[in-house]
mmCIF file of C-alpha atoms in Angstrom:
data_model
loop_
_atom_site.group_PDB
_atom_site.id
_atom_site.type_symbol
_atom_site.label_atom_id
_atom_site.label_comp_id
_atom_site.label_asym_id
_atom_site.label_seq_id
_atom_site.Cartn_x
_atom_site.Cartn_y
_atom_site.Cartn_z
ATOM 1 C CA MET A 1 115.121 14.876 4.947
ATOM 2 C CA ASN A 2 118.568 13.318 5.369
ATOM 3 C CA GLY A 3 117.058 9.866 4.918
ATOM 4 C CA SER A 4 115.494 10.902 1.631
ATOM 5 C CA ILE A 5 118.779 12.317 0.366
ATOM 6 C CA ILE A 6 120.621 9.117 1.299
ATOM 7 C CA THR A 7 118.003 7.017 -0.480
ATOM 8 C CA ILE A 8 118.290 9.133 -3.626
ATOM 9 C CA LEU A 9 122.095 9.040 -3.615
ATOM 10 C CA TRP A 10 122.167 5.295 -2.995
ATOM 11 C CA THR A 11 119.627 4.555 -5.728
ATOM 12 C CA PHE A 12 121.411 6.670 -8.330
ATOM 13 C CA SER A 13 124.857 5.354 -7.339
ATOM 14 C CA CYS A 14 123.691 1.771 -7.778
ATOM 15 C CA ALA A 15 122.063 2.613 -11.116
ATOM 16 C CA PHE A 16 125.280 4.239 -12.393
ATOM 17 C CA LEU A 17 127.264 1.116 -11.522
ATOM 18 C CA VAL A 18 124.669 -1.190 -13.080
ATOM 19 C CA ILE A 19 125.257 0.712 -16.323
ATOM 20 C CA PHE A 20 128.939 -0.205 -16.007
ATOM 21 C CA MET A 21 127.878 -3.864 -16.079
ATOM 22 C CA GLN A 22 127.340 -3.297 -19.809
ATOM 23 C CA THR A 23 131.131 -3.310 -20.080
ATOM 24 C CA GLY A 24 131.159 -6.778 -18.573
ATOM 25 C CA PHE A 25 128.521 -8.044 -20.991
ATOM 26 C CA ALA A 26 130.431 -6.576 -23.943
ATOM 27 C CA MET A 27 133.709 -8.205 -22.962
ATOM 28 C CA MET A 28 132.148 -11.535 -22.041
ATOM 29 C CA VAL A 29 130.115 -11.983 -25.236
ATOM 30 C CA THR A 30 132.923 -10.738 -27.471
ATOM 31 C CA GLY A 31 135.484 -12.990 -25.832
ATOM 32 C CA PHE A 32 133.281 -16.065 -26.164
ATOM 33 C CA THR A 33 132.750 -15.430 -29.901
ATOM 34 C CA ARG A 34 135.105 -15.248 -32.892
ATOM 35 C CA ALA A 35 137.489 -12.431 -33.788
ATOM 36 C CA LYS A 36 135.920 -11.783 -37.183
ATOM 37 C CA ASN A 37 132.677 -10.725 -35.457
ATOM 38 C CA ALA A 38 134.119 -8.828 -32.477
ATOM 39 C CA GLY A 39 133.242 -5.347 -33.760
ATOM 40 C CA HIS A 40 129.667 -6.382 -34.555
ATOM 41 C CA THR A 41 129.256 -7.995 -31.141
ATOM 42 C CA MET A 42 130.576 -4.922 -29.348
ATOM 43 C CA ALA A 43 128.282 -2.720 -31.438
ATOM 44 C CA MET A 44 125.202 -4.723 -30.450
ATOM 45 C CA THR A 45 126.092 -4.627 -26.767
ATOM 46 C CA MET A 46 126.559 -0.874 -26.859
ATOM 47 C CA MET A 47 123.652 0.074 -29.107
ATOM 48 C CA VAL A 48 121.040 -2.107 -27.406
ATOM 49 C CA PHE A 49 121.387 0.274 -24.479
ATOM 50 C CA VAL A 50 120.838 3.251 -26.779
ATOM 51 C CA PHE A 51 117.739 1.866 -28.488
ATOM 52 C CA GLY A 52 116.401 0.332 -25.286
ATOM 53 C CA VAL A 53 116.577 3.556 -23.281
ATOM 54 C CA LEU A 54 114.781 5.484 -26.008
ATOM 55 C CA GLY A 55 112.041 2.866 -26.318
ATOM 56 C CA TYR A 56 111.585 2.588 -22.562
ATOM 57 C CA TRP A 57 111.486 6.393 -22.225
ATOM 58 C CA ALA A 58 108.873 6.696 -24.977
ATOM 59 C CA ILE A 59 106.462 3.884 -24.020
ATOM 60 C CA GLY A 60 107.930 1.195 -21.766
ATOM 61 C CA TYR A 61 108.089 3.142 -18.519
ATOM 62 C CA ALA A 62 104.459 4.230 -18.811
ATOM 63 C CA LEU A 63 103.352 0.629 -19.390
ATOM 64 C CA GLN A 64 105.395 -0.723 -16.494
ATOM 65 C CA THR A 65 104.152 1.852 -14.007
ATOM 66 C CA ASN A 66 100.611 1.922 -15.413
ATOM 67 C CA THR A 67 100.721 5.685 -15.779
ATOM 68 C CA LYS A 68 100.302 8.108 -18.640
ATOM 69 C CA VAL A 69 103.835 9.501 -18.489
ATOM 70 C CA PHE A 70 104.785 8.627 -22.073
ATOM 71 C CA PHE A 71 108.076 10.317 -23.019
ATOM 72 C CA LEU A 72 108.162 11.489 -19.362
ATOM 73 C CA TYR A 73 106.062 14.356 -20.609
ATOM 74 C CA GLY A 74 105.111 16.831 -17.891
ATOM 75 C CA VAL A 75 107.027 15.083 -15.077
ATOM 76 C CA SER A 76 110.606 16.110 -15.798
ATOM 77 C CA THR A 77 110.826 17.984 -12.475
ATOM 78 C CA ASP A 78 109.272 15.232 -10.340
ATOM 79 C CA THR A 79 112.224 13.727 -8.467
ATOM 80 C CA SER A 80 110.424 10.527 -7.430
ATOM 81 C CA ILE A 81 109.349 9.719 -11.004
ATOM 82 C CA THR A 82 112.682 10.528 -12.608
ATOM 83 C CA MET A 83 114.546 8.554 -9.946
ATOM 84 C CA LEU A 84 112.284 5.544 -10.470
ATOM 85 C CA PHE A 85 112.692 5.829 -14.228
ATOM 86 C CA PHE A 86 116.473 5.886 -14.008
ATOM 87 C CA SER A 87 116.662 2.967 -11.579
ATOM 88 C CA GLN A 88 114.312 0.884 -13.722
ATOM 89 C CA VAL A 89 115.697 1.674 -17.158
ATOM 90 C CA VAL A 90 119.093 0.193 -16.261
ATOM 91 C CA LEU A 91 117.402 -3.072 -15.241
ATOM 92 C CA MET A 92 115.462 -3.143 -18.502
ATOM 93 C CA ASN A 93 118.759 -2.788 -20.325
ATOM 94 C CA ILE A 94 120.124 -5.977 -18.757
ATOM 95 C CA ALA A 95 117.121 -7.943 -20.038
ATOM 96 C CA ALA A 96 117.438 -6.419 -23.509
ATOM 97 C CA THR A 97 121.161 -7.204 -23.694
ATOM 98 C CA ILE A 98 120.867 -10.930 -22.932
ATOM 99 C CA PRO A 99 119.638 -12.096 -26.386
ATOM 100 C CA THR A 100 122.590 -10.394 -28.101
ATOM 101 C CA GLY A 101 124.802 -13.166 -26.731
ATOM 102 C CA ALA A 102 122.575 -16.051 -27.805
ATOM 103 C CA MET A 103 122.098 -14.575 -31.289
ATOM 104 C CA ALA A 104 125.664 -13.379 -31.832
ATOM 105 C CA GLU A 105 127.748 -13.952 -34.994
ATOM 106 C CA ARG A 106 124.857 -14.189 -37.488
ATOM 107 C CA TRP A 107 122.256 -11.507 -36.643
ATOM 108 C CA THR A 108 121.591 -8.698 -39.126
ATOM 109 C CA PHE A 109 122.060 -5.325 -37.515
ATOM 110 C CA LYS A 110 118.882 -3.751 -38.939
ATOM 111 C CA SER A 111 116.664 -6.465 -37.435
ATOM 112 C CA PHE A 112 118.576 -6.114 -34.169
ATOM 113 C CA VAL A 113 117.669 -2.405 -34.082
ATOM 114 C CA VAL A 114 113.952 -3.207 -34.356
ATOM 115 C CA TYR A 115 114.307 -5.804 -31.596
ATOM 116 C CA GLY A 116 116.015 -3.303 -29.279
ATOM 117 C CA PHE A 117 113.040 -0.970 -29.416
ATOM 118 C CA PHE A 118 110.399 -3.717 -29.200
ATOM 119 C CA ILE A 119 111.579 -5.497 -26.054
ATOM 120 C CA ALA A 120 112.051 -2.179 -24.220
ATOM 121 C CA MET A 121 108.707 -0.764 -25.292
ATOM 122 C CA PHE A 122 106.455 -3.785 -24.826
ATOM 123 C CA THR A 123 107.705 -7.216 -23.691
ATOM 124 C CA TYR A 124 109.809 -6.234 -20.692
ATOM 125 C CA PRO A 125 107.553 -3.496 -19.257
ATOM 126 C CA LEU A 126 104.402 -5.615 -19.454
ATOM 127 C CA TYR A 127 105.803 -8.496 -17.390
ATOM 128 C CA ALA A 128 107.627 -6.039 -15.100
ATOM 129 C CA HIS A 129 104.296 -4.333 -14.418
ATOM 130 C CA TRP A 130 102.662 -7.633 -13.507
ATOM 131 C CA VAL A 131 105.328 -8.341 -10.847
ATOM 132 C CA TRP A 132 106.839 -4.973 -9.850
ATOM 133 C CA GLY A 133 104.200 -2.482 -10.911
ATOM 134 C CA GLY A 134 101.237 -3.698 -8.839
ATOM 135 C CA GLY A 135 99.947 -5.957 -11.625
ATOM 136 C CA TRP A 136 97.976 -9.157 -11.309
ATOM 137 C CA LEU A 137 100.894 -11.469 -10.485
ATOM 138 C CA SER A 138 101.882 -9.318 -7.538
ATOM 139 C CA GLN A 139 98.273 -9.387 -6.307
ATOM 140 C CA LEU A 140 97.881 -13.184 -6.237
ATOM 141 C CA GLY A 141 98.322 -13.042 -2.468
ATOM 142 C CA LYS A 142 95.881 -10.236 -1.816
ATOM 143 C CA ASN A 143 93.229 -11.528 -4.237
ATOM 144 C CA PHE A 144 93.642 -15.316 -4.053
ATOM 145 C CA GLY A 145 95.552 -16.008 -0.843
ATOM 146 C CA LEU A 146 98.721 -17.207 -2.613
ATOM 147 C CA GLY A 147 101.358 -15.977 -0.188
ATOM 148 C CA HIS A 148 102.473 -12.445 -0.983
ATOM 149 C CA GLY A 149 101.904 -12.901 -4.707
ATOM 150 C CA VAL A 150 104.815 -13.435 -7.082
ATOM 151 C CA LEU A 151 107.970 -12.045 -5.477
ATOM 152 C CA ASP A 152 111.202 -11.182 -7.261
ATOM 153 C CA PHE A 153 113.452 -8.923 -5.218
ATOM 154 C CA ALA A 154 116.089 -8.089 -7.863
ATOM 155 C CA GLY A 155 114.971 -9.614 -11.127
ATOM 156 C CA SER A 156 115.558 -13.358 -11.548
ATOM 157 C CA SER A 157 112.384 -13.473 -13.619
ATOM 158 C CA VAL A 158 111.577 -9.845 -14.454
ATOM 159 C CA VAL A 159 115.047 -9.150 -15.813
ATOM 160 C CA HIS A 160 116.892 -12.401 -16.465
ATOM 161 C CA MET A 161 114.189 -14.852 -17.374
ATOM 162 C CA VAL A 162 112.592 -12.311 -19.716
ATOM 163 C CA GLY A 163 115.965 -11.912 -21.423
ATOM 164 C CA GLY A 164 116.729 -15.634 -21.441
ATOM 165 C CA ILE A 165 113.384 -16.718 -22.867
ATOM 166 C CA SER A 166 113.577 -13.940 -25.475
ATOM 167 C CA ALA A 167 117.013 -15.285 -26.385
ATOM 168 C CA LEU A 168 115.591 -18.791 -26.798
ATOM 169 C CA ALA A 169 112.801 -17.609 -29.101
ATOM 170 C CA GLY A 170 115.180 -15.485 -31.141
ATOM 171 C CA ALA A 171 117.847 -18.169 -31.494
ATOM 172 C CA ILE A 172 115.257 -20.686 -32.696
ATOM 173 C CA ILE A 173 114.011 -18.361 -35.455
ATOM 174 C CA LEU A 174 117.531 -17.176 -36.321
ATOM 175 C CA GLY A 175 118.968 -20.659 -36.697
ATOM 176 C CA PRO A 176 122.512 -21.870 -35.948
ATOM 177 C CA ARG A 177 125.840 -20.554 -37.176
ATOM 178 C CA MET A 178 127.463 -22.152 -40.205
ATOM 179 C CA GLY A 179 129.302 -25.308 -39.206
ATOM 180 C CA LYS A 180 127.708 -25.582 -35.768
ATOM 181 C CA TYR A 181 125.900 -28.819 -36.596
ATOM 182 C CA ARG A 182 127.039 -31.665 -38.819
ATOM 183 C CA ALA A 183 124.696 -33.366 -41.270
ATOM 184 C CA ASP A 184 123.687 -35.902 -38.605
ATOM 185 C CA GLY A 185 122.830 -33.140 -36.130
ATOM 186 C CA THR A 186 125.936 -33.572 -33.982
ATOM 187 C CA PRO A 187 127.109 -30.225 -32.585
ATOM 188 C CA THR A 188 130.665 -29.020 -33.076
ATOM 189 C CA ALA A 189 132.536 -26.629 -30.819
ATOM 190 C CA ILE A 190 133.189 -23.092 -32.114
ATOM 191 C CA PRO A 191 135.749 -21.689 -29.645
ATOM 192 C CA GLY A 192 135.753 -18.059 -28.613
ATOM 193 C CA HIS A 193 138.739 -15.964 -29.668
ATOM 194 C CA HIS A 194 139.663 -14.362 -26.338
ATOM 195 C CA ILE A 195 138.849 -16.315 -23.184
ATOM 196 C CA PRO A 196 140.779 -13.921 -20.874
ATOM 197 C CA MET A 197 138.565 -11.082 -22.138
ATOM 198 C CA ALA A 198 135.460 -13.166 -21.456
ATOM 199 C CA ILE A 199 136.599 -13.995 -17.921
ATOM 200 C CA VAL A 200 137.354 -10.353 -17.163
ATOM 201 C CA GLY A 201 133.854 -9.538 -18.413
ATOM 202 C CA CYS A 202 132.370 -12.111 -16.054
ATOM 203 C CA LEU A 203 134.328 -10.676 -13.131
ATOM 204 C CA ILE A 204 133.073 -7.169 -13.934
ATOM 205 C CA LEU A 205 129.528 -8.525 -13.932
ATOM 206 C CA PHE A 206 130.236 -10.284 -10.629
ATOM 207 C CA CYS A 207 131.281 -6.991 -9.018
ATOM 208 C CA GLY A 208 128.368 -5.084 -10.523
ATOM 209 C CA TRP A 209 125.854 -7.611 -9.295
ATOM 210 C CA PHE A 210 126.241 -6.455 -5.703
ATOM 211 C CA TRP A 211 124.946 -3.037 -6.762
ATOM 212 C CA PHE A 212 122.332 -4.705 -8.932
ATOM 213 C CA ASN A 213 120.856 -6.697 -6.039
ATOM 214 C CA SER A 214 121.323 -4.036 -3.390
ATOM 215 C CA GLY A 215 119.953 -1.107 -5.374
ATOM 216 C CA SER A 216 116.497 -1.088 -3.819
ATOM 217 C CA ALA A 217 117.554 -2.157 -0.341
ATOM 218 C CA LEU A 218 117.177 1.256 1.306
ATOM 219 C CA ALA A 219 113.662 1.684 -0.035
ATOM 220 C CA THR A 220 112.654 -1.706 1.363
ATOM 221 C CA GLY A 221 114.606 -1.678 4.610
ATOM 222 C CA GLY A 222 118.219 -0.586 4.691
ATOM 223 C CA LEU A 223 119.322 -3.094 7.285
ATOM 224 C CA ARG A 224 118.756 -5.842 4.719
ATOM 225 C CA ILE A 225 121.745 -4.728 2.643
ATOM 226 C CA GLY A 226 124.143 -6.972 4.573
ATOM 227 C CA VAL A 227 121.953 -10.035 4.086
ATOM 228 C CA ILE A 228 121.565 -9.281 0.380
ATOM 229 C CA ALA A 229 125.305 -8.809 -0.198
ATOM 230 C CA VAL A 230 126.341 -11.944 1.685
ATOM 231 C CA ASN A 231 123.711 -14.112 -0.003
ATOM 232 C CA THR A 232 124.716 -12.770 -3.412
ATOM 233 C CA LEU A 233 128.360 -13.604 -2.746
ATOM 234 C CA LEU A 234 127.710 -17.092 -1.388
ATOM 235 C CA ALA A 235 125.321 -18.143 -4.152
ATOM 236 C CA ALA A 236 127.744 -16.990 -6.844
ATOM 237 C CA VAL A 237 130.796 -18.831 -5.542
ATOM 238 C CA ALA A 238 128.773 -21.957 -4.736
ATOM 239 C CA ALA A 239 127.452 -22.030 -8.295
ATOM 240 C CA SER A 240 130.881 -21.575 -9.833
ATOM 241 C CA CYS A 241 132.263 -24.333 -7.619
ATOM 242 C CA SER A 242 129.491 -26.790 -8.489
ATOM 243 C CA ALA A 243 129.841 -26.002 -12.211
ATOM 244 C CA LEU A 244 133.572 -26.659 -12.043
ATOM 245 C CA CYS A 245 133.087 -29.921 -10.147
ATOM 246 C CA TYR A 246 130.307 -31.026 -12.521
ATOM 247 C CA MET A 247 132.526 -30.629 -15.586
ATOM 248 C CA TRP A 248 135.564 -32.070 -13.840
ATOM 249 C CA PHE A 249 133.632 -35.178 -12.802
ATOM 250 C CA LEU A 250 131.997 -35.788 -16.195
ATOM 251 C CA TYR A 251 134.849 -34.835 -18.527
ATOM 252 C CA GLY A 252 138.012 -35.309 -16.507
ATOM 253 C CA LYS A 253 139.040 -31.660 -16.273
ATOM 254 C CA PRO A 254 137.480 -28.370 -15.165
ATOM 255 C CA ASP A 255 136.011 -26.080 -17.823
ATOM 256 C CA LEU A 256 136.849 -22.406 -17.280
ATOM 257 C CA SER A 257 134.082 -21.021 -19.491
ATOM 258 C CA LEU A 258 131.366 -23.029 -17.762
ATOM 259 C CA SER A 259 132.808 -22.194 -14.358
ATOM 260 C CA ALA A 260 132.398 -18.528 -15.309
ATOM 261 C CA ASN A 261 128.893 -19.141 -16.607
ATOM 262 C CA GLY A 262 128.127 -21.023 -13.404
ATOM 263 C CA LEU A 263 129.203 -17.955 -11.430
ATOM 264 C CA LEU A 264 126.740 -15.840 -13.404
ATOM 265 C CA GLY A 265 124.051 -18.512 -13.092
ATOM 266 C CA GLY A 266 124.343 -18.367 -9.314
ATOM 267 C CA LEU A 267 124.034 -14.589 -9.392
ATOM 268 C CA VAL A 268 120.946 -14.812 -11.584
ATOM 269 C CA ALA A 269 119.352 -17.431 -9.340
ATOM 270 C CA VAL A 270 119.907 -15.544 -6.094
ATOM 271 C CA SER A 271 118.604 -12.232 -7.458
ATOM 272 C CA ALA A 272 114.984 -13.060 -6.599
ATOM 273 C CA PRO A 273 115.452 -14.606 -3.124
ATOM 274 C CA CYS A 274 118.550 -12.690 -1.934
ATOM 275 C CA ALA A 275 116.597 -10.727 0.709
ATOM 276 C CA PHE A 276 114.441 -13.635 1.854
ATOM 277 C CA VAL A 277 116.806 -16.569 2.510
ATOM 278 C CA THR A 278 119.542 -17.557 4.955
ATOM 279 C CA PRO A 279 123.214 -17.872 3.940
ATOM 280 C CA ILE A 280 122.837 -21.662 3.960
ATOM 281 C CA GLY A 281 119.856 -21.336 1.662
ATOM 282 C CA ALA A 282 121.881 -19.086 -0.646
ATOM 283 C CA VAL A 283 124.669 -21.651 -0.893
ATOM 284 C CA VAL A 284 122.209 -24.426 -1.749
ATOM 285 C CA ILE A 285 120.480 -22.206 -4.324
ATOM 286 C CA GLY A 286 123.822 -21.372 -5.922
ATOM 287 C CA PHE A 287 125.093 -24.956 -5.862
ATOM 288 C CA ILE A 288 122.012 -26.188 -7.698
ATOM 289 C CA ALA A 289 122.166 -23.251 -10.129
ATOM 290 C CA GLY A 290 125.714 -24.156 -11.190
ATOM 291 C CA ILE A 291 124.722 -27.719 -12.043
ATOM 292 C CA LEU A 292 121.525 -26.595 -13.765
ATOM 293 C CA CYS A 293 123.508 -24.125 -15.836
ATOM 294 C CA CYS A 294 125.952 -26.749 -17.151
ATOM 295 C CA ALA A 295 123.300 -29.415 -17.761
ATOM 296 C CA SER A 296 121.094 -26.882 -19.523
ATOM 297 C CA VAL A 297 123.895 -25.724 -21.849
ATOM 298 C CA PHE A 298 124.266 -29.262 -23.174
ATOM 299 C CA PHE A 299 120.505 -29.831 -23.336
ATOM 300 C CA VAL A 300 119.932 -26.664 -25.352
ATOM 301 C CA GLU A 301 122.816 -27.449 -27.697
ATOM 302 C CA ARG A 302 122.303 -31.200 -28.168
ATOM 303 C CA LYS A 303 118.605 -31.852 -27.627
ATOM 304 C CA LEU A 304 116.925 -28.616 -28.663
ATOM 305 C CA LYS A 305 119.527 -27.994 -31.405
ATOM 306 C CA VAL A 306 119.633 -24.311 -30.500
ATOM 307 C CA ASP A 307 122.933 -22.539 -31.091
ATOM 308 C CA ASP A 308 123.678 -20.276 -28.126
ATOM 309 C CA PRO A 309 127.326 -19.100 -28.314
ATOM 310 C CA VAL A 310 127.501 -17.805 -24.734
ATOM 311 C CA GLY A 311 124.953 -19.961 -22.893
ATOM 312 C CA ALA A 312 122.547 -17.053 -22.346
ATOM 313 C CA VAL A 313 119.434 -19.230 -22.390
ATOM 314 C CA SER A 314 120.838 -21.422 -19.635
ATOM 315 C CA VAL A 315 122.437 -18.729 -17.479
ATOM 316 C CA HIS A 316 119.531 -16.307 -17.587
ATOM 317 C CA GLY A 317 116.480 -18.320 -18.602
ATOM 318 C CA VAL A 318 116.948 -21.576 -16.684
ATOM 319 C CA CYS A 319 118.719 -20.102 -13.663
ATOM 320 C CA GLY A 320 116.229 -17.221 -13.620
ATOM 321 C CA ALA A 321 113.355 -19.691 -13.373
ATOM 322 C CA TRP A 322 115.200 -21.560 -10.622
ATOM 323 C CA GLY A 323 115.696 -18.296 -8.732
ATOM 324 C CA LEU A 324 111.988 -17.559 -8.662
ATOM 325 C CA ILE A 325 111.163 -21.112 -7.550
ATOM 326 C CA SER A 326 113.931 -21.150 -4.947
ATOM 327 C CA LEU A 327 112.362 -18.156 -3.220
ATOM 328 C CA GLY A 328 109.202 -20.218 -2.875
ATOM 329 C CA LEU A 329 111.255 -22.997 -1.297
ATOM 330 C CA PHE A 330 113.855 -21.303 0.926
ATOM 331 C CA ALA A 331 112.271 -18.031 2.171
ATOM 332 C CA ASP A 332 112.749 -18.392 5.933
ATOM 333 C CA GLY A 333 110.015 -16.130 7.291
ATOM 334 C CA THR A 334 112.229 -13.344 8.673
ATOM 335 C CA TYR A 335 111.465 -10.699 6.053
ATOM 336 C CA GLY A 336 108.679 -9.369 3.848
ATOM 337 C CA ASP A 337 105.882 -8.206 6.134
ATOM 338 C CA GLY A 338 103.533 -5.937 4.194
ATOM 339 C CA ILE A 339 104.926 -6.627 0.733
ATOM 340 C CA ASN A 340 102.162 -6.441 -1.888
ATOM 341 C CA GLU A 341 99.750 -5.391 0.870
ATOM 342 C CA VAL A 342 99.907 -8.782 2.591
ATOM 343 C CA SER A 343 100.680 -8.961 6.317
ATOM 344 C CA GLY A 344 103.071 -11.536 7.736
ATOM 345 C CA MET A 345 106.559 -12.626 6.761
ATOM 346 C CA VAL A 346 107.383 -14.467 3.536
ATOM 347 C CA LYS A 347 107.742 -18.225 4.028
ATOM 348 C CA GLY A 348 108.756 -20.781 1.450
ATOM 349 C CA LEU A 349 107.649 -24.393 1.147
ATOM 350 C CA PHE A 350 110.397 -25.657 3.466
ATOM 351 C CA TYR A 351 109.116 -23.301 6.172
ATOM 352 C CA GLY A 352 105.437 -24.067 5.722
ATOM 353 C CA GLY A 353 104.618 -21.577 2.969
ATOM 354 C CA VAL A 354 102.881 -23.794 0.428
ATOM 355 C CA SER A 355 100.899 -20.917 -1.063
ATOM 356 C CA GLN A 356 104.010 -18.798 -1.660
ATOM 357 C CA PHE A 357 105.603 -21.669 -3.545
ATOM 358 C CA ALA A 358 102.475 -21.959 -5.703
ATOM 359 C CA ALA A 359 102.646 -18.246 -6.506
ATOM 360 C CA GLN A 360 106.289 -18.530 -7.561
ATOM 361 C CA VAL A 361 105.559 -21.476 -9.859
ATOM 362 C CA ILE A 362 102.743 -19.497 -11.470
ATOM 363 C CA GLY A 363 105.185 -16.641 -12.037
ATOM 364 C CA VAL A 364 107.611 -18.948 -13.854
ATOM 365 C CA VAL A 365 104.914 -20.493 -16.046
ATOM 366 C CA VAL A 366 103.413 -17.127 -16.966
ATOM 367 C CA ASN A 367 106.833 -15.699 -17.751
ATOM 368 C CA PHE A 368 107.767 -18.569 -20.065
ATOM 369 C CA VAL A 369 104.450 -18.682 -21.917
ATOM 370 C CA PHE A 370 104.027 -14.926 -22.284
ATOM 371 C CA VAL A 371 107.601 -14.027 -23.218
ATOM 372 C CA PHE A 372 108.222 -17.002 -25.500
ATOM 373 C CA VAL A 373 104.975 -16.613 -27.448
ATOM 374 C CA VAL A 374 105.293 -12.836 -27.837
ATOM 375 C CA MET A 375 108.961 -12.902 -28.814
ATOM 376 C CA TYR A 376 108.629 -15.946 -31.082
ATOM 377 C CA VAL A 377 105.815 -14.289 -33.012
ATOM 378 C CA PHE A 378 107.735 -11.001 -33.092
ATOM 379 C CA PHE A 379 110.916 -12.597 -34.447
ATOM 380 C CA LYS A 380 108.928 -14.693 -36.931
ATOM 381 C CA ILE A 381 107.156 -11.656 -38.376
ATOM 382 C CA LEU A 382 110.343 -9.592 -38.356
ATOM 383 C CA ASP A 383 112.182 -12.377 -40.196
ATOM 384 C CA MET A 384 109.525 -12.234 -42.931
ATOM 385 C CA ILE A 385 109.956 -8.481 -43.274
ATOM 386 C CA THR A 386 113.738 -8.324 -43.024
ATOM 387 C CA PRO A 387 115.767 -11.556 -42.603
ATOM 388 C CA LEU A 388 117.324 -12.040 -39.179
ATOM 389 C CA HIS A 389 120.198 -14.194 -40.450
ATOM 390 C CA VAL A 390 122.981 -12.677 -42.540
ATOM 391 C CA SER A 391 123.876 -14.320 -45.847
ATOM 392 C CA GLU A 392 126.291 -17.254 -45.896
ATOM 393 C CA GLU A 393 128.917 -15.109 -47.630
ATOM 394 C CA ILE A 394 128.777 -12.421 -44.939
ATOM 395 C CA GLU A 395 128.758 -14.953 -42.117
ATOM 396 C CA PHE A 396 131.789 -16.727 -43.590
ATOM 397 C CA GLU A 397 133.728 -13.500 -44.095
ATOM 398 C CA GLY A 398 132.672 -11.962 -40.772
ATOM 399 C CA LEU A 399 130.062 -9.425 -39.766
ATOM 400 C CA ASP A 400 132.386 -6.584 -38.792
ATOM 401 C CA HIS A 401 132.959 -4.895 -42.137
ATOM 402 C CA ASN A 402 129.699 -5.938 -43.765
ATOM 403 C CA GLU A 403 127.277 -5.074 -40.956
ATOM 404 C CA VAL A 404 128.848 -2.255 -38.929
ATOM 405 C CA SER A 405 131.706 -0.972 -41.158
ATOM 406 C CA VAL A 406 134.226 -1.382 -38.352
ATOM 407 C CA VAL A 407 136.697 -4.256 -38.175
ATOM 408 C CA ALA A 408 137.813 -5.010 -34.620
ATOM 409 C CA TYR A 409 141.142 -6.539 -35.670
ATOM 410 C CA PRO A 410 142.058 -5.130 -39.121
ATOM 411 C CA ASP A 411 145.535 -6.658 -39.233
ATOM 412 C CA PHE A 412 144.152 -10.062 -38.333
ATOM 413 C CA ASN A 413 141.523 -9.887 -41.090
ATOM 414 C CA ILE A 414 144.019 -8.734 -43.725
ATOM 415 C CA LYS A 415 146.363 -11.606 -42.939
ATOM 416 C CA THR A 416 143.497 -14.076 -42.978
ATOM 417 C CA ARG A 417 142.369 -12.986 -46.460
ATOM 418 C CA ARG A 418 145.892 -13.154 -47.789
#
């Protein structure tokens, strides 16, 4: 009885603190974007949680768990179901929030509202079911002998890659901000208005990530909490360090914004393997994630010509994919017996687990194809119904007053007009 109470308290405590991570996202995205759009950016970060929770409550949870509990009808007194709903809805919210950064400063609010419901009701819960809800990706081991099936302890793919790939699809359809690319296609920098705010946001996310990754630890073996926390810490700092060194080496000075993004990239990457790898493995995973994050930011901006103001595609999409693959490489065989109804410990490629690595690669490919196609088609159709991109006049003047009727810095805007 006491064990059950502790599990419930731990799960809900972690979920409450994961909600607080929304504060970090709001500050980070707003700080990395311009002052004239700060109110609109804050509004998206807050309201995506509102629309997402309602959509997930209505349809998404039932799809993810493969049950018939739409609207939680008839199960409001079932503690196990309500606890699972609450712990899962906060993870869904992280995935839904990610595209708001990549599509910031030019996204119409009415199309954003439709998006908030759609990703929570359909895209996220379907892939989450395949990996976390007993779906076909989780059963690749049981049915086809591919390790333990696709494994993702805390969401590198289910949460972050879903959000990152959705952000890529949306940013492509939305198009770049005015002035981002010259006539010859050369990108220009559009600095954020409040870097200290963005860094504080990143630090809030850093703190919240320990609850994010540890939230299900008691249900899967409480003694693993220490391993999870240490690996999360080491991967994050290793990624931030490698991102700083990468920029310092290539451009002659460290870049604070990419060092912060590198920190987040390491956290994203270690989310999937945090319970399965050694501290050394976590450091290597994080170090590679930091470099991947920086290189990807420039690739997305310069080669793909996709305008991503906060680097969401790179931090969450690319590093999320790396996190899933890294589990298939670095899992050391000390944890995971019985997961997805497969006996034996989880071993990555470097420890002889070829089949587990194959399963992880399949998970990445399926995630990219499924999420990108679904979200690209969704955004394309939505753009035909109601344009995603605000008019040039509104974008030039700023989205605060025109889209959400609240100006974040009224004095600043008055002086600018004068």
